[in-house]
Coordinates of C-alpha atoms in Angstrom, one line a residue:
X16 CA 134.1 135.4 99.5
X17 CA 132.6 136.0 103.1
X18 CA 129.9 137.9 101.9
X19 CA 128.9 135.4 99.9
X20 CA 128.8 133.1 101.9
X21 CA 127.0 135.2 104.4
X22 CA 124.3 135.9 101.4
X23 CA 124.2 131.9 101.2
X24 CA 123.4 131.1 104.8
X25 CA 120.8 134.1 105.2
X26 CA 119.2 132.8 101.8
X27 CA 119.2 129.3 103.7
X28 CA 117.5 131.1 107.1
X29 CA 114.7 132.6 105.2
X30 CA 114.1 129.2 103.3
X31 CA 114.0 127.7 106.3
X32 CA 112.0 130.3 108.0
X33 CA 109.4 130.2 105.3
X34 CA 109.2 126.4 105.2
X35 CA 108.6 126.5 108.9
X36 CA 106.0 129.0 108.4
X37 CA 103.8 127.1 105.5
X38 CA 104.3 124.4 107.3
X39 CA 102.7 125.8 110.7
X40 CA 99.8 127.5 108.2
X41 CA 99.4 124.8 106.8
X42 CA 98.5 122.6 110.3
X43 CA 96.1 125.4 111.1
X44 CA 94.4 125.5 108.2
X45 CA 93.6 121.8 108.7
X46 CA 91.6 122.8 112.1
X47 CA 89.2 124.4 109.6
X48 CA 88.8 121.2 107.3
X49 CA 85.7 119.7 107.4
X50 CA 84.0 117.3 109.5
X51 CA 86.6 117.8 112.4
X52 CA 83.2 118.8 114.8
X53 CA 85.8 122.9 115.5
X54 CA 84.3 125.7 113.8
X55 CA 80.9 125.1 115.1
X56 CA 82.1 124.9 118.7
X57 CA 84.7 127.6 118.4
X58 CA 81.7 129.6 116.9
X59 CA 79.6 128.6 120.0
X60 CA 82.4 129.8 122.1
X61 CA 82.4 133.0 120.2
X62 CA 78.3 133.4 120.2
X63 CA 78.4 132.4 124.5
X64 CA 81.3 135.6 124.6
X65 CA 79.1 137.7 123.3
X66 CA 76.0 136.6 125.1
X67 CA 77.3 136.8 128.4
X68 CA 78.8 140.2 127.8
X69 CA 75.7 141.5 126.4
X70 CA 74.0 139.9 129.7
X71 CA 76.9 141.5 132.4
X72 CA 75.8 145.0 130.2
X73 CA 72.1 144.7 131.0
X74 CA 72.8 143.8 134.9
X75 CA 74.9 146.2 135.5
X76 CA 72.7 148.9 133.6
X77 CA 75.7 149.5 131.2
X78 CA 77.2 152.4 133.5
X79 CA 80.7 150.4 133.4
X80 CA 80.6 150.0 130.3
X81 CA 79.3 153.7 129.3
X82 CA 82.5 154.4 131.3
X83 CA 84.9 152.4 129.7
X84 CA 83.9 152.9 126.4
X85 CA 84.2 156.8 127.1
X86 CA 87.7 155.9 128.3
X87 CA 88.5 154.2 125.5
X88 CA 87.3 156.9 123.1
X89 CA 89.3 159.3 124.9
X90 CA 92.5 157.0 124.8
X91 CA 92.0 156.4 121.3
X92 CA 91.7 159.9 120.1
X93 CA 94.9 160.8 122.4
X94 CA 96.7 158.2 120.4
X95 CA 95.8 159.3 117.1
X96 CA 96.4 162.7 117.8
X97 CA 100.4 161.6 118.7
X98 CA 100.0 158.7 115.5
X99 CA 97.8 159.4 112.4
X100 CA 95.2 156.7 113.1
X101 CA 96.1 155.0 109.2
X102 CA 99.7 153.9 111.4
X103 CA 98.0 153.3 114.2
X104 CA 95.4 151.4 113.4
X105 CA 97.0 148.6 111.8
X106 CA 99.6 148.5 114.5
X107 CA 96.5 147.7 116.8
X108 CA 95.5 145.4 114.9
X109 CA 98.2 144.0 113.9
X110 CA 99.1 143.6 117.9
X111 CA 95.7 142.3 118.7
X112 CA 96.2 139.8 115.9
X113 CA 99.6 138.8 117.2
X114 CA 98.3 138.0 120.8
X115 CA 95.2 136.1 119.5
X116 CA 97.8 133.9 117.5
X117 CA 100.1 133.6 120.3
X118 CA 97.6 132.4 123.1
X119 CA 96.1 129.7 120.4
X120 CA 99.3 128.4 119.5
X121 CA 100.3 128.0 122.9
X122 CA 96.7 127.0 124.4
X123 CA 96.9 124.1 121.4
X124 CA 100.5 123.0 122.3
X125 CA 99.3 122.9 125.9
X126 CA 96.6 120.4 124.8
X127 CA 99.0 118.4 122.1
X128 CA 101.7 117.3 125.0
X129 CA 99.2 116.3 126.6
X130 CA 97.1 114.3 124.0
X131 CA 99.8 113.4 121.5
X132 CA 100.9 110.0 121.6
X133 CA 105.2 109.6 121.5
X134 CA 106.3 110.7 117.9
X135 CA 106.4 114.0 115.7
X136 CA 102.6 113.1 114.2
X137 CA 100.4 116.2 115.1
X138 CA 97.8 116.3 117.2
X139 CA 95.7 118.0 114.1
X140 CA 97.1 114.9 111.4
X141 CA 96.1 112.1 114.6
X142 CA 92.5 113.7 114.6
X143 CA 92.2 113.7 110.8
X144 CA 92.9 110.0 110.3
X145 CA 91.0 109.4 113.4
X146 CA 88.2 110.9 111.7
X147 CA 89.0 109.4 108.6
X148 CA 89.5 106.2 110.2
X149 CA 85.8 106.2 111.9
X150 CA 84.3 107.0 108.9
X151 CA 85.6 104.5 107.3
X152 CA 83.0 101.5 105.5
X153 CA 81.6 98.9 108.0
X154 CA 83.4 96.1 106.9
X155 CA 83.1 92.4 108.2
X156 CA 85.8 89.5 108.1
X157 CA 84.9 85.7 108.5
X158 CA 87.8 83.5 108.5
X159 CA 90.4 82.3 111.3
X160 CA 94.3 81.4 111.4
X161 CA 97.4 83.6 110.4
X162 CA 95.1 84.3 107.0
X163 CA 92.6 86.1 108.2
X164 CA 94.9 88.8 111.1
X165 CA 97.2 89.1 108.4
X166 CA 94.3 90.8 106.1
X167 CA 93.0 93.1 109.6
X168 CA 96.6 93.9 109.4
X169 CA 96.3 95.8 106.8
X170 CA 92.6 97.1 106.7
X171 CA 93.1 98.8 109.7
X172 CA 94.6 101.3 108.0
X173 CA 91.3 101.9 105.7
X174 CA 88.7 101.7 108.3
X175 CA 88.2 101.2 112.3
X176 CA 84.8 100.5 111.4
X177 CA 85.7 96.4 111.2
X178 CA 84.2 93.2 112.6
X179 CA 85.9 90.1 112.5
X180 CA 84.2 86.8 113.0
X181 CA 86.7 83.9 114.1
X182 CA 86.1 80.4 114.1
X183 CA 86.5 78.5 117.9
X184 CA 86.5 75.5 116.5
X185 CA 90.8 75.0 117.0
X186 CA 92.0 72.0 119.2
X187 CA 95.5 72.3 118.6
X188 CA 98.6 74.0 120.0
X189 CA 98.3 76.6 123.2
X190 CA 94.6 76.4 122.5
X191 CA 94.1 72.4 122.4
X192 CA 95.7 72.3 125.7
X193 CA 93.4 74.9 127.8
X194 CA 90.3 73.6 125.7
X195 CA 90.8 70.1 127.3
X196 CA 92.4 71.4 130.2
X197 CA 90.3 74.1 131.1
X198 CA 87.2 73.7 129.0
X199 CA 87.4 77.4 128.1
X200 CA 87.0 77.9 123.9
X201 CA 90.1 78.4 122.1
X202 CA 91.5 82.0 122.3
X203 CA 94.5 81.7 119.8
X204 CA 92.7 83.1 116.8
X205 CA 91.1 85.6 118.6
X206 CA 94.6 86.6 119.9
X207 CA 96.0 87.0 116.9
X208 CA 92.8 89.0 115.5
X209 CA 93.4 91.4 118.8
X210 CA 96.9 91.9 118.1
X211 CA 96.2 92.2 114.3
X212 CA 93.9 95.2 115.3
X213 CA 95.7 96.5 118.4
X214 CA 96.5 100.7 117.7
X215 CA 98.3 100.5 121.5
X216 CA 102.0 100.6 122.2
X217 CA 104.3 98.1 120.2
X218 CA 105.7 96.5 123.6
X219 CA 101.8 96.0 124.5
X220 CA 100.9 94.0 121.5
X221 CA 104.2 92.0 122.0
X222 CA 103.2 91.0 125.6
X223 CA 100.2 89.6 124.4
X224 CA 101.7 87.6 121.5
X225 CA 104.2 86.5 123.9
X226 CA 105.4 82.6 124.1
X227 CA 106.8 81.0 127.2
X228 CA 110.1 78.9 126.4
X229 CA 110.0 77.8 129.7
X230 CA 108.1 76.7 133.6
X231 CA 106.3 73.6 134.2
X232 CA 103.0 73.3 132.4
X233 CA 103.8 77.0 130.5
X234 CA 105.6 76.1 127.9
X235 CA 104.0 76.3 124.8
X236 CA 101.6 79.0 126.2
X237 CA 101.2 82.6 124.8
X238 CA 100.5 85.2 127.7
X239 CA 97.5 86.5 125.1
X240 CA 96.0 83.0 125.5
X241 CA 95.8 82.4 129.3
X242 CA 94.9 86.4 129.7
X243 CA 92.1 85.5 127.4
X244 CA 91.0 81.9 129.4
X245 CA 91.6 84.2 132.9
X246 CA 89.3 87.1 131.5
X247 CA 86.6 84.7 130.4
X248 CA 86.6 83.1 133.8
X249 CA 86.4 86.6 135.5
X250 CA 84.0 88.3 133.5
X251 CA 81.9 84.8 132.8
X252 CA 82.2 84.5 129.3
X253 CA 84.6 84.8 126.3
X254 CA 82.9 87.7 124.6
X255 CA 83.3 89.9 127.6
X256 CA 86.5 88.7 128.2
X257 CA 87.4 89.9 124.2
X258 CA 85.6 93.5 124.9
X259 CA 88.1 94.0 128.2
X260 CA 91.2 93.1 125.9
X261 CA 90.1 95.0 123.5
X262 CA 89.9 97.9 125.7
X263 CA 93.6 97.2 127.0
X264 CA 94.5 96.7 123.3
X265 CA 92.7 99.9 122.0
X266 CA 91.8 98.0 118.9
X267 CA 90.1 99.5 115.8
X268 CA 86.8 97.6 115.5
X269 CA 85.8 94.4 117.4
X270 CA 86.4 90.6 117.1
X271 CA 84.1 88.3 117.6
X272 CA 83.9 84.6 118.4
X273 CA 81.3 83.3 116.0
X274 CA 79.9 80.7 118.5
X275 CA 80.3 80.5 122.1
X276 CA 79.3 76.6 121.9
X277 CA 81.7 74.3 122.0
X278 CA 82.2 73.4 118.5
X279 CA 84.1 70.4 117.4
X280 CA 85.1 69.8 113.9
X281 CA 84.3 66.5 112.2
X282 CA 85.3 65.3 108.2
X283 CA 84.5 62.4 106.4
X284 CA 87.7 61.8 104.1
X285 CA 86.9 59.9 100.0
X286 CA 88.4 56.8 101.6
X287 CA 85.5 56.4 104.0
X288 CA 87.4 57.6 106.9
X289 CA 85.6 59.8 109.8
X290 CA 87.6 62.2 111.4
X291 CA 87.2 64.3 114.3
X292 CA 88.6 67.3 115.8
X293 CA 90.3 70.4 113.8
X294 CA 94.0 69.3 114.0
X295 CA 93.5 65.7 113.1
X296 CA 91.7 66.6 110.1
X297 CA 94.8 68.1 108.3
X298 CA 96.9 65.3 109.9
X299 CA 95.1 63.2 108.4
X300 CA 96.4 63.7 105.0
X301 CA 93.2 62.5 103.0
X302 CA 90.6 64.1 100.9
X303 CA 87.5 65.6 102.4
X304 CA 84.1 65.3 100.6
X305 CA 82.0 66.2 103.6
X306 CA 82.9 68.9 107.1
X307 CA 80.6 69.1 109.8
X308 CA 80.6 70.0 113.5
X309 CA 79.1 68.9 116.6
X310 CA 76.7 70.4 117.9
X311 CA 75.1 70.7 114.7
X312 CA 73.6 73.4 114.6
X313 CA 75.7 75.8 116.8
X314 CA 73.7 79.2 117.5
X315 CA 75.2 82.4 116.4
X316 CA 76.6 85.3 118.7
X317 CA 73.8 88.0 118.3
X318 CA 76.3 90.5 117.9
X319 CA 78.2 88.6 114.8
X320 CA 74.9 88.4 113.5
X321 CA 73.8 92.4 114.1
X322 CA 77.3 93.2 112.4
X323 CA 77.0 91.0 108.8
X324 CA 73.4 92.9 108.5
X325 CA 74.5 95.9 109.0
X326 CA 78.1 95.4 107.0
X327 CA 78.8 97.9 104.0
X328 CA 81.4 95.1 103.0
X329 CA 81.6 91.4 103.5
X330 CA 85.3 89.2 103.3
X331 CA 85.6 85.5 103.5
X332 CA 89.0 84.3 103.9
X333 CA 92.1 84.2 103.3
X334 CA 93.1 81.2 105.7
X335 CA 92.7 77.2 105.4
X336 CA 89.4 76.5 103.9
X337 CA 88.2 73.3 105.7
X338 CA 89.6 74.3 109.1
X339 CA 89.6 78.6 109.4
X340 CA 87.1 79.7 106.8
X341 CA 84.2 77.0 106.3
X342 CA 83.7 76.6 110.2
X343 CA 82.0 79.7 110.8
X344 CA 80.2 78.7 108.0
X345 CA 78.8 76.0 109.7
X346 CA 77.2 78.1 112.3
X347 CA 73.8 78.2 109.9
X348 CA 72.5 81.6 110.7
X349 CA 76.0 83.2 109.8
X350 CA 75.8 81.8 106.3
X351 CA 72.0 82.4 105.9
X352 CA 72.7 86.4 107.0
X353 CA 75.7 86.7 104.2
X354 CA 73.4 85.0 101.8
X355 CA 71.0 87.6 102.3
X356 CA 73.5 90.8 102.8
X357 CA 73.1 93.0 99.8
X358 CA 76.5 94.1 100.3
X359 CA 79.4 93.5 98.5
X360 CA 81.0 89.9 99.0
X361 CA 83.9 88.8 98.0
X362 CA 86.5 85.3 99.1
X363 CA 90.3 85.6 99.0
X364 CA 91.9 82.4 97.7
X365 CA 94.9 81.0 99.0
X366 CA 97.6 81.2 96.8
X367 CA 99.2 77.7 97.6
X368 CA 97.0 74.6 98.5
X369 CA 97.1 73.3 101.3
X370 CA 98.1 69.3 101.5
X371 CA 95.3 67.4 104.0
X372 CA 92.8 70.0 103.2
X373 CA 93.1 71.7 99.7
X374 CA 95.4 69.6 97.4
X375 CA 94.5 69.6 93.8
X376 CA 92.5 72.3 94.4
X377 CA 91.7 74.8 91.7
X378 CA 90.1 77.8 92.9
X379 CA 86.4 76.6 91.0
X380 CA 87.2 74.1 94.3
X381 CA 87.3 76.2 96.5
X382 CA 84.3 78.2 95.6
X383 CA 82.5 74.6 95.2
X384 CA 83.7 73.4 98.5
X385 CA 81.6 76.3 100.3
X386 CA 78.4 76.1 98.5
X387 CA 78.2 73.0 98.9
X388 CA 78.6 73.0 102.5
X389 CA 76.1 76.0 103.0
X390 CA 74.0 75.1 100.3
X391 CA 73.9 78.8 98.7
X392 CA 76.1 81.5 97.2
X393 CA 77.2 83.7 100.0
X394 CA 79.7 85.4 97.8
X395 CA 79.8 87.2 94.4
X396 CA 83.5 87.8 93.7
X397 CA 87.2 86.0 94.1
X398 CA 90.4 87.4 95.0
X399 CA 92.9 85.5 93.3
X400 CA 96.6 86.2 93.1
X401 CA 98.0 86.5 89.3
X402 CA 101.6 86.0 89.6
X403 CA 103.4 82.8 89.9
X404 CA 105.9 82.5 93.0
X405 CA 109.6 82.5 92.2
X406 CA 111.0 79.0 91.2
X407 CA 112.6 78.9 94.8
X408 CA 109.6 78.9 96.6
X409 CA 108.0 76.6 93.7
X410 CA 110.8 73.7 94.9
X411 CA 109.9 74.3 98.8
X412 CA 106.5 73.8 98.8
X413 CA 106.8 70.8 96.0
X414 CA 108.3 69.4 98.6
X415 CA 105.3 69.4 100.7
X416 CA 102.7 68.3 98.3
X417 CA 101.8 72.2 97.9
X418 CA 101.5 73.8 94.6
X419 CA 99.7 77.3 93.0
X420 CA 95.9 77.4 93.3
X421 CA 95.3 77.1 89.5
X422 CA 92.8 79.4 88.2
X423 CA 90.3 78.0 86.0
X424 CA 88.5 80.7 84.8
X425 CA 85.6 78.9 82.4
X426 CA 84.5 77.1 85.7
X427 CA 84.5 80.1 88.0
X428 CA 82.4 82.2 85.5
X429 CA 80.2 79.3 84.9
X430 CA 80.1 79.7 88.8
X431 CA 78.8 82.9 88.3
X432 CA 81.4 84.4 90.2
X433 CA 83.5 87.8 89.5
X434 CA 87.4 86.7 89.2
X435 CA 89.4 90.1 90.6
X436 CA 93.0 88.9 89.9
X437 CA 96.1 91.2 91.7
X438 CA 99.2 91.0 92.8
X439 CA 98.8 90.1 96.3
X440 CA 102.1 88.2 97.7
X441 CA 104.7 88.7 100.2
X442 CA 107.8 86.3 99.8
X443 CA 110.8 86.0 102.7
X444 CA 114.5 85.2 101.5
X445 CA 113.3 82.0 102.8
X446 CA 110.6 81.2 100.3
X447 CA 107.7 81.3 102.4
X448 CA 104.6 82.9 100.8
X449 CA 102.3 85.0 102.3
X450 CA 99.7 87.1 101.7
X451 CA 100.8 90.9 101.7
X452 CA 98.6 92.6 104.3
X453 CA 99.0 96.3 102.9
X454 CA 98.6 95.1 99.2
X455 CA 95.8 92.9 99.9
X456 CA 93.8 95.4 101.9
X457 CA 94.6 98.1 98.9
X458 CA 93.2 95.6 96.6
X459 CA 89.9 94.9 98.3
X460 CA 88.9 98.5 99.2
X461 CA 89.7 99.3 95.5
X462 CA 87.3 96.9 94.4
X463 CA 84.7 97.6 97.3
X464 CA 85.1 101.7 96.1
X465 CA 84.3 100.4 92.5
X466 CA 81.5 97.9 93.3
X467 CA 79.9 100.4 95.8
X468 CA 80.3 103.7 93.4
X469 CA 78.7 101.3 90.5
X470 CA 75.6 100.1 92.5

């Protein structure tokens, strides 16, 4: 019986032992995979070895060397006279080969504490998706609200190559108060875009997103928000203030305001009413036939503008579609350089309408309420979710006017739109719906790999 079991715990070591040793092979076969920028330099290092010993050979006039390689004749041939040179031999080599290994391994470990951020990822896996990551589709995201970090949420994980363009045009909340306090533009999109995006410590990210629950005149406030209005004061402006918190963030892409004028939201409602500003509009509680904003004709952040020309990918949404998506919109040079992207375009839907902006709304609406506010088609495809929410979350949202986004599909085709239908929904115990940031993302790079493979 002992010796079994002593049989049974040596077959364990040496299934241990070899699963330890494919899985160290395995990590330093990945330093040879392509587009990782090592073999050319560790054949540069190689190349400079030789050079420079080749250079010490001709300075010196090679007498050292004659020397030493007499020496080493000598000392060879004593050595295989005492060992026949087929033991010996692979013994040397196999010694040599041993010390190479050993001085790699422990050079890279060296270098991995060091670089390696806390966790058992290594450092060869982190430089592989970092790689991955940067070469990833340039991809750009218009939009505002929870709807639109919740999608950078998950895209982040496809690409760092992303640009999201956020509307300034919110009056309500932390960001109401500072606006007319302050006169800075509202950060709390943005905020939630940089937090959305962050690839920094967890504790970090919940700093920024922090609330005060208490202190005269903080309540209410999110740290993000008045590190944002203190930033912009500092640095003179809220773009600059964004690329420092981005910085502290160490966010994959870059968010983007897409006006730094101060926009204010304006609606005309069917029963004649004008309303202005972004949170009355929803308060409000009519239906809008017309959205505007003063000034007018806001100019466009150059940089907002350099990243939808250059975009491999173009998103629109999700988020409320009077008061997060259709204000950047507004910003006439943002819609005019979608219109003219030949890249793939596409709008997420919402999955539930939203009462005071969206109720009744199929999602031929929806597409309907944008062209008609920009005048063209910026967009050639619709994400729209397929699957009805359970009957629990049905009887919540009834409660509040809100109801699924029907999909008419006659009217969107005669839209000339492409309907891409998927299962895109995230629902609490509760009942609240959300958009699912890792299916969502899956979704649209699916569709962007098919589009962009078929052009």
């Amino acid at each position: 019986m002992s010796i079994g079991f002593l049989r049974q715990a040596l077959s364990t070591l040496q299934k241990q032992s070899r699963g330890r040793t494919s899985h160290r092979v395995n990590q330093w076969f990945k330093w040879l995979s392509p587009g990782l920028a090592v073999k050319r330099w560790l054949l540069i290092t190689v190349g400079g070895v030789l050079l420079a010993s080749l250079g010490l050979a001709i300075s010196v006039k090679l007498t050292p060397i004659f020397w030493m390689i007499e020496f080493l004749k000598n000392f060879l041939g004593l050595i295989t006279d005492i060992v026949p040179y087929y033991i010996s031999g692979p013994l040397v080599l196999l010694g040599g080969l041993l010390l190479i290994l050993l001085g790699q391994t422990r050079t890279v470990g060296s270098i991995t504490q060091v670089l390696r951020q806390e966790g058992d990822e290594e450092l060869i896996d982190v430089l592989l998706a970092h790689r991955r990551l940067y070469r990833g589709p340039k991809i750009v995201v218009v939009g505002g609200g929870t709807g639109l970090s919740t999608l950078l949420r998950g895209l982040k994980s496809y690409s760092a190559n992303i640009t999201a363009i956020v509307t300034v045009a919110d009056d309500g909340g932390s960001s109401g108060r500072l606006r007319r306090e302050i006169g800075v533009l509202p950060p709390g999109d943005i905020r939630n875009c940089l937090a959305a995006l962050a690839d920094e410590e967890k504790l970090l990210t919940e700093l920024f997103q922090y609330r005060f629950r208490a202190g005269d005149g903080l309540t209410g406030h999110s740290f993000g928000n008045l590190f944002l209005t203190a930033l912009s004061d500092i640095t003179g402006d809220l773009e600059r203030a964004i690329t420092a918190s981005s910085k502290v963030l160490a966010i994959r892409g870059q968010v983007l305001p897409a006006t730094l004028s101060d926009v204010r939201l304006w609606a005309e409602l069917a029963d004649g009413r004008l309303i202005e500003g972004e949170s009355n509009i929803t308060a409000a509680g009519g239906n809008i036939v017309k959205i505007g904003c003063e000034p007018s004709n806001p100019p466009a952040l150059p940089a907002a503008i350099k990243a939808i020309k250059e975009a491999d990918y173009i998103i629109m949404g999700p988020g409320s579609l009077y008061t997060s998506v259709i204000p950047n919109l507004l910003v006439t040079e943002i819609a005019d350089a979608i219109a003219a992207s030949v890249a793939p375009r596409i709008y997420v839907c919402n999955i539930m309408t939203q009462p005071g902006e969206t109720q009744g709304y199929t999602v031929a609406d929806h597409i309907r309420a944008i062209d008609a506010t920009c005048g063209k088609r910026l967009f050639n495809a619709v994400l729209v979710h397929k699957k009805s929410p359970s009957p629990r979350a049905l009887v919540r949202y009834a409660g509040q006017n809100s109801h699924p986004v029907f999909l008419d599909r006659e009217a969107v085709a005669q839209l000339g739109r492409r309907i891409v239908p998927a299962n895109i929904m995230y629902e609490d115990e509760t009942g609240c719906i959300r958009h699912d940031s890792q299916k969502l993302a899956r979704v649209l790079l699916r569709w962007y790999s098919a589009t962009h493979h078929g052009r």
